[in-house]
């Protein structure tokens, strides 16, 4: 697989659930602390990117500049309207997470290297999104969780990262409404019932 510098910070989970239940999770698997907002930013394309092989992303989203991620820690970005389980709080909210067919990348600011991506910086995959681990349309109406064995981002090589089977994919595909680590957004938590979505 492709390797690149600074890729020990990468996406550990991706949630595309009912309505606004969307989230992206970033993990620090570097040896020391990472100043997330100083060193990285989120880059995205809507309805496909313009030119293959060129970083023609449409938007750059700043991560919280105060965010310092210790080694092993996770940073969660969720839609402000998401119904998050009580044990899955968001560190940051952002109202433009993917509907399943929009690519998100994590870019190292000073080197302009894409260290990780969910989706391809290429043509629009269509409304169903991209397959992952042999599951069609997995980036829509599913939760994707990165396997613990993954130690670095895919450096923009989404096809290798997504894989073609459960065995060769870097991701585990969970049903819609799941939250990372097996938490379900539709199950009651702390005595509060949630309508099924």
mmCIF file of C-alpha atoms in Angstrom:
data_model
loop_
_atom_site.group_PDB
_atom_site.id
_atom_site.type_symbol
_atom_site.label_atom_id
_atom_site.label_comp_id
_atom_site.label_asym_id
_atom_site.label_seq_id
_atom_site.Cartn_x
_atom_site.Cartn_y
_atom_site.Cartn_z
ATOM 1 C CA UNK A 1 0.000 0.000 0.000
ATOM 2 C CA UNK A 2 0.890 3.624 -0.392
ATOM 3 C CA UNK A 3 2.598 5.329 2.520
ATOM 4 C CA UNK A 4 3.017 9.013 3.298
ATOM 5 C CA UNK A 5 4.361 11.162 6.089
ATOM 6 C CA UNK A 6 2.165 12.330 8.977
ATOM 7 C CA UNK A 7 -0.377 9.535 8.323
ATOM 8 C CA UNK A 8 -0.412 8.273 11.931
ATOM 9 C CA UNK A 9 -3.439 10.579 12.321
ATOM 10 C CA UNK A 10 -6.398 9.195 10.349
ATOM 11 C CA UNK A 11 -10.121 8.424 10.260
ATOM 12 C CA UNK A 12 -11.104 5.679 12.713
ATOM 13 C CA UNK A 13 -14.860 5.716 12.065
ATOM 14 C CA UNK A 14 -17.489 7.115 9.704
ATOM 15 C CA UNK A 15 -21.225 7.225 10.464
ATOM 16 C CA UNK A 16 -23.913 7.808 7.817
ATOM 17 C CA UNK A 17 -27.176 7.048 9.572
ATOM 18 C CA UNK A 18 -30.789 8.169 9.584
ATOM 19 C CA UNK A 19 -31.503 11.807 8.868
ATOM 20 C CA UNK A 20 -28.742 13.927 10.459
ATOM 21 C CA UNK A 21 -27.040 11.083 12.351
ATOM 22 C CA UNK A 22 -23.634 11.580 10.763
ATOM 23 C CA UNK A 23 -20.145 11.615 12.253
ATOM 24 C CA UNK A 24 -16.454 11.316 11.414
ATOM 25 C CA UNK A 25 -13.928 10.139 13.977
ATOM 26 C CA UNK A 26 -10.173 10.850 13.835
ATOM 27 C CA UNK A 27 -7.615 8.875 15.876
ATOM 28 C CA UNK A 28 -4.029 9.739 16.814
ATOM 29 C CA UNK A 29 -1.812 6.657 16.474
ATOM 30 C CA UNK A 30 1.390 8.709 16.543
ATOM 31 C CA UNK A 31 3.804 8.276 19.454
ATOM 32 C CA UNK A 32 3.149 11.716 20.948
ATOM 33 C CA UNK A 33 0.567 14.473 21.189
ATOM 34 C CA UNK A 34 -0.766 16.019 17.986
ATOM 35 C CA UNK A 35 -2.014 19.593 17.716
ATOM 36 C CA UNK A 36 -4.900 18.619 15.490
ATOM 37 C CA UNK A 37 -6.104 22.085 14.466
ATOM 38 C CA UNK A 38 -2.602 23.403 13.861
ATOM 39 C CA UNK A 39 -1.417 20.456 11.771
ATOM 40 C CA UNK A 40 -4.435 19.023 9.933
ATOM 41 C CA UNK A 41 -7.583 20.097 8.113
ATOM 42 C CA UNK A 42 -10.585 18.381 6.586
ATOM 43 C CA UNK A 43 -10.947 18.596 2.790
ATOM 44 C CA UNK A 44 -14.125 17.568 0.988
ATOM 45 C CA UNK A 45 -15.743 17.342 -2.429
ATOM 46 C CA UNK A 46 -19.448 17.485 -3.175
ATOM 47 C CA UNK A 47 -20.843 15.414 -6.055
ATOM 48 C CA UNK A 48 -17.423 14.369 -7.294
ATOM 49 C CA UNK A 49 -14.124 16.197 -7.587
ATOM 50 C CA UNK A 50 -13.201 18.088 -10.728
ATOM 51 C CA UNK A 51 -9.974 16.481 -11.851
ATOM 52 C CA UNK A 52 -8.592 13.039 -11.114
ATOM 53 C CA UNK A 53 -5.201 13.060 -9.435
ATOM 54 C CA UNK A 54 -5.357 16.757 -8.625
ATOM 55 C CA UNK A 55 -6.319 17.986 -5.157
ATOM 56 C CA UNK A 56 -9.396 19.719 -6.533
ATOM 57 C CA UNK A 57 -11.287 19.597 -3.266
ATOM 58 C CA UNK A 58 -14.076 22.084 -2.914
ATOM 59 C CA UNK A 59 -13.983 22.957 0.758
ATOM 60 C CA UNK A 60 -11.448 23.122 3.537
ATOM 61 C CA UNK A 61 -12.797 22.828 7.070
ATOM 62 C CA UNK A 62 -10.718 23.885 10.008
ATOM 63 C CA UNK A 63 -10.437 21.530 12.931
ATOM 64 C CA UNK A 64 -10.625 23.066 16.395
ATOM 65 C CA UNK A 65 -7.303 24.875 16.864
ATOM 66 C CA UNK A 66 -7.356 24.178 20.581
ATOM 67 C CA UNK A 67 -7.552 20.433 19.980
ATOM 68 C CA UNK A 68 -4.528 18.560 21.301
ATOM 69 C CA UNK A 69 -4.904 14.820 20.792
ATOM 70 C CA UNK A 70 -2.784 12.610 23.034
ATOM 71 C CA UNK A 71 -1.525 9.363 21.536
ATOM 72 C CA UNK A 72 -4.417 6.914 21.211
ATOM 73 C CA UNK A 73 -7.111 9.584 21.623
ATOM 74 C CA UNK A 74 -10.021 10.160 19.230
ATOM 75 C CA UNK A 75 -11.664 13.350 17.963
ATOM 76 C CA UNK A 76 -15.305 13.163 16.906
ATOM 77 C CA UNK A 77 -16.968 15.510 14.431
ATOM 78 C CA UNK A 78 -20.758 15.186 14.257
ATOM 79 C CA UNK A 79 -23.644 16.952 12.600
ATOM 80 C CA UNK A 80 -25.051 19.522 15.059
ATOM 81 C CA UNK A 81 -28.478 17.843 14.729
ATOM 82 C CA UNK A 82 -27.217 14.268 15.220
ATOM 83 C CA UNK A 83 -28.865 12.162 17.933
ATOM 84 C CA UNK A 84 -25.666 10.952 19.570
ATOM 85 C CA UNK A 85 -25.653 8.217 22.208
ATOM 86 C CA UNK A 86 -24.656 9.545 25.635
ATOM 87 C CA UNK A 87 -21.422 7.536 25.508
ATOM 88 C CA UNK A 88 -20.438 8.962 22.122
ATOM 89 C CA UNK A 89 -20.135 12.737 22.612
ATOM 90 C CA UNK A 90 -18.916 14.987 19.795
ATOM 91 C CA UNK A 91 -15.812 17.159 20.191
ATOM 92 C CA UNK A 92 -16.824 19.373 17.285
ATOM 93 C CA UNK A 93 -19.963 19.867 15.183
ATOM 94 C CA UNK A 94 -20.098 20.497 11.457
ATOM 95 C CA UNK A 95 -23.223 20.552 9.317
ATOM 96 C CA UNK A 96 -21.764 19.327 6.015
ATOM 97 C CA UNK A 97 -20.954 15.670 6.595
ATOM 98 C CA UNK A 98 -21.435 13.284 3.684
ATOM 99 C CA UNK A 99 -24.733 11.906 2.434
ATOM 100 C CA UNK A 100 -22.747 8.848 1.418
ATOM 101 C CA UNK A 101 -21.359 10.010 -1.924
ATOM 102 C CA UNK A 102 -19.123 12.925 -0.882
ATOM 103 C CA UNK A 103 -15.431 12.335 -0.257
ATOM 104 C CA UNK A 104 -13.745 13.568 2.928
ATOM 105 C CA UNK A 105 -9.988 13.674 3.308
ATOM 106 C CA UNK A 106 -7.623 14.553 6.125
ATOM 107 C CA UNK A 107 -4.833 16.819 4.898
ATOM 108 C CA UNK A 108 -1.583 17.639 6.630
ATOM 109 C CA UNK A 109 -1.480 21.432 6.420
ATOM 110 C CA UNK A 110 2.169 22.277 5.894
ATOM 111 C CA UNK A 111 2.934 19.455 3.432
ATOM 112 C CA UNK A 112 -0.493 19.510 1.681
ATOM 113 C CA UNK A 113 -0.452 15.699 1.759
ATOM 114 C CA UNK A 114 -3.776 13.859 1.944
ATOM 115 C CA UNK A 115 -3.004 11.400 4.755
ATOM 116 C CA UNK A 116 -6.371 9.638 4.713
ATOM 117 C CA UNK A 117 -9.670 9.641 2.823
ATOM 118 C CA UNK A 118 -13.138 8.125 2.967
ATOM 119 C CA UNK A 119 -14.165 7.969 -0.674
ATOM 120 C CA UNK A 120 -12.325 8.808 -3.883
ATOM 121 C CA UNK A 121 -11.115 12.227 -5.019
ATOM 122 C CA UNK A 122 -12.530 11.487 -8.447
ATOM 123 C CA UNK A 123 -15.888 11.354 -10.236
ATOM 124 C CA UNK A 124 -19.173 11.285 -8.338
ATOM 125 C CA UNK A 125 -19.871 7.631 -7.398
ATOM 126 C CA UNK A 126 -23.617 8.163 -7.777
ATOM 127 C CA UNK A 127 -26.185 8.500 -5.015
ATOM 128 C CA UNK A 128 -25.397 5.087 -3.536
ATOM 129 C CA UNK A 129 -21.813 5.885 -2.619
ATOM 130 C CA UNK A 130 -18.800 3.569 -2.596
ATOM 131 C CA UNK A 131 -18.510 -0.153 -1.871
ATOM 132 C CA UNK A 132 -16.464 -1.235 1.149
ATOM 133 C CA UNK A 133 -15.348 -4.773 2.064
ATOM 134 C CA UNK A 134 -17.511 -6.192 -0.737
ATOM 135 C CA UNK A 135 -20.644 -4.436 0.577
ATOM 136 C CA UNK A 136 -22.222 -2.282 -2.169
ATOM 137 C CA UNK A 137 -23.164 1.328 -1.320
ATOM 138 C CA UNK A 138 -21.391 0.966 2.038
ATOM 139 C CA UNK A 139 -20.664 4.674 2.482
ATOM 140 C CA UNK A 140 -24.422 5.352 2.513
ATOM 141 C CA UNK A 141 -26.714 4.167 5.320
ATOM 142 C CA UNK A 142 -23.909 2.367 7.173
ATOM 143 C CA UNK A 143 -21.335 2.865 9.900
ATOM 144 C CA UNK A 144 -17.724 2.120 8.974
ATOM 145 C CA UNK A 145 -15.209 1.334 11.693
ATOM 146 C CA UNK A 146 -11.478 1.060 11.033
ATOM 147 C CA UNK A 147 -9.928 -2.214 12.172
ATOM 148 C CA UNK A 148 -7.665 -1.909 15.237
ATOM 149 C CA UNK A 149 -4.803 -3.386 13.216
ATOM 150 C CA UNK A 150 -4.688 -0.308 10.951
ATOM 151 C CA UNK A 151 -1.849 1.965 12.083
ATOM 152 C CA UNK A 152 -1.880 4.693 9.434
ATOM 153 C CA UNK A 153 -4.111 6.454 6.944
ATOM 154 C CA UNK A 154 -4.541 5.342 3.334
ATOM 155 C CA UNK A 155 -2.758 8.401 1.889
ATOM 156 C CA UNK A 156 -5.648 8.871 -0.540
ATOM 157 C CA UNK A 157 -5.595 5.270 -1.809
ATOM 158 C CA UNK A 158 -9.256 4.661 -1.046
ATOM 159 C CA UNK A 159 -9.634 1.547 -3.217
ATOM 160 C CA UNK A 160 -6.953 -0.357 -1.286
ATOM 161 C CA UNK A 161 -8.342 0.845 2.038
ATOM 162 C CA UNK A 162 -11.943 -0.093 1.160
ATOM 163 C CA UNK A 163 -10.871 -3.503 -0.124
ATOM 164 C CA UNK A 164 -13.124 -6.005 -1.855
ATOM 165 C CA UNK A 165 -13.868 -8.409 1.022
ATOM 166 C CA UNK A 166 -14.209 -8.397 4.802
ATOM 167 C CA UNK A 167 -10.745 -9.929 4.999
ATOM 168 C CA UNK A 168 -8.798 -7.420 2.889
ATOM 169 C CA UNK A 169 -10.671 -4.240 3.849
ATOM 170 C CA UNK A 170 -9.301 -1.865 6.487
ATOM 171 C CA UNK A 171 -12.913 -1.267 7.543
ATOM 172 C CA UNK A 172 -15.704 -3.196 9.246
ATOM 173 C CA UNK A 173 -19.145 -2.334 7.832
ATOM 174 C CA UNK A 174 -21.925 -2.050 10.440
ATOM 175 C CA UNK A 175 -25.654 -1.594 9.805
ATOM 176 C CA UNK A 176 -27.302 1.812 9.682
ATOM 177 C CA UNK A 177 -28.001 3.181 13.156
ATOM 178 C CA UNK A 178 -24.905 1.626 14.736
ATOM 179 C CA UNK A 179 -22.355 3.778 16.521
ATOM 180 C CA UNK A 180 -18.666 2.858 16.679
ATOM 181 C CA UNK A 181 -17.713 0.172 19.217
ATOM 182 C CA UNK A 182 -21.099 -1.454 18.731
ATOM 183 C CA UNK A 183 -23.151 1.332 20.294
ATOM 184 C CA UNK A 184 -26.550 1.652 18.664
ATOM 185 C CA UNK A 185 -28.014 5.103 18.220
ATOM 186 C CA UNK A 186 -31.532 3.682 18.297
ATOM 187 C CA UNK A 187 -31.344 1.922 21.651
ATOM 188 C CA UNK A 188 -32.472 3.778 24.766
ATOM 189 C CA UNK A 189 -29.636 5.219 26.837
ATOM 190 C CA UNK A 190 -29.889 6.625 30.360
ATOM 191 C CA UNK A 191 -33.597 5.911 30.483
ATOM 192 C CA UNK A 192 -34.307 8.089 27.461
ATOM 193 C CA UNK A 193 -36.025 6.248 24.643
ATOM 194 C CA UNK A 194 -35.282 7.174 21.075
ATOM 195 C CA UNK A 195 -37.625 6.695 18.144
ATOM 196 C CA UNK A 196 -36.381 4.126 15.649
ATOM 197 C CA UNK A 197 -34.819 5.699 12.569
#
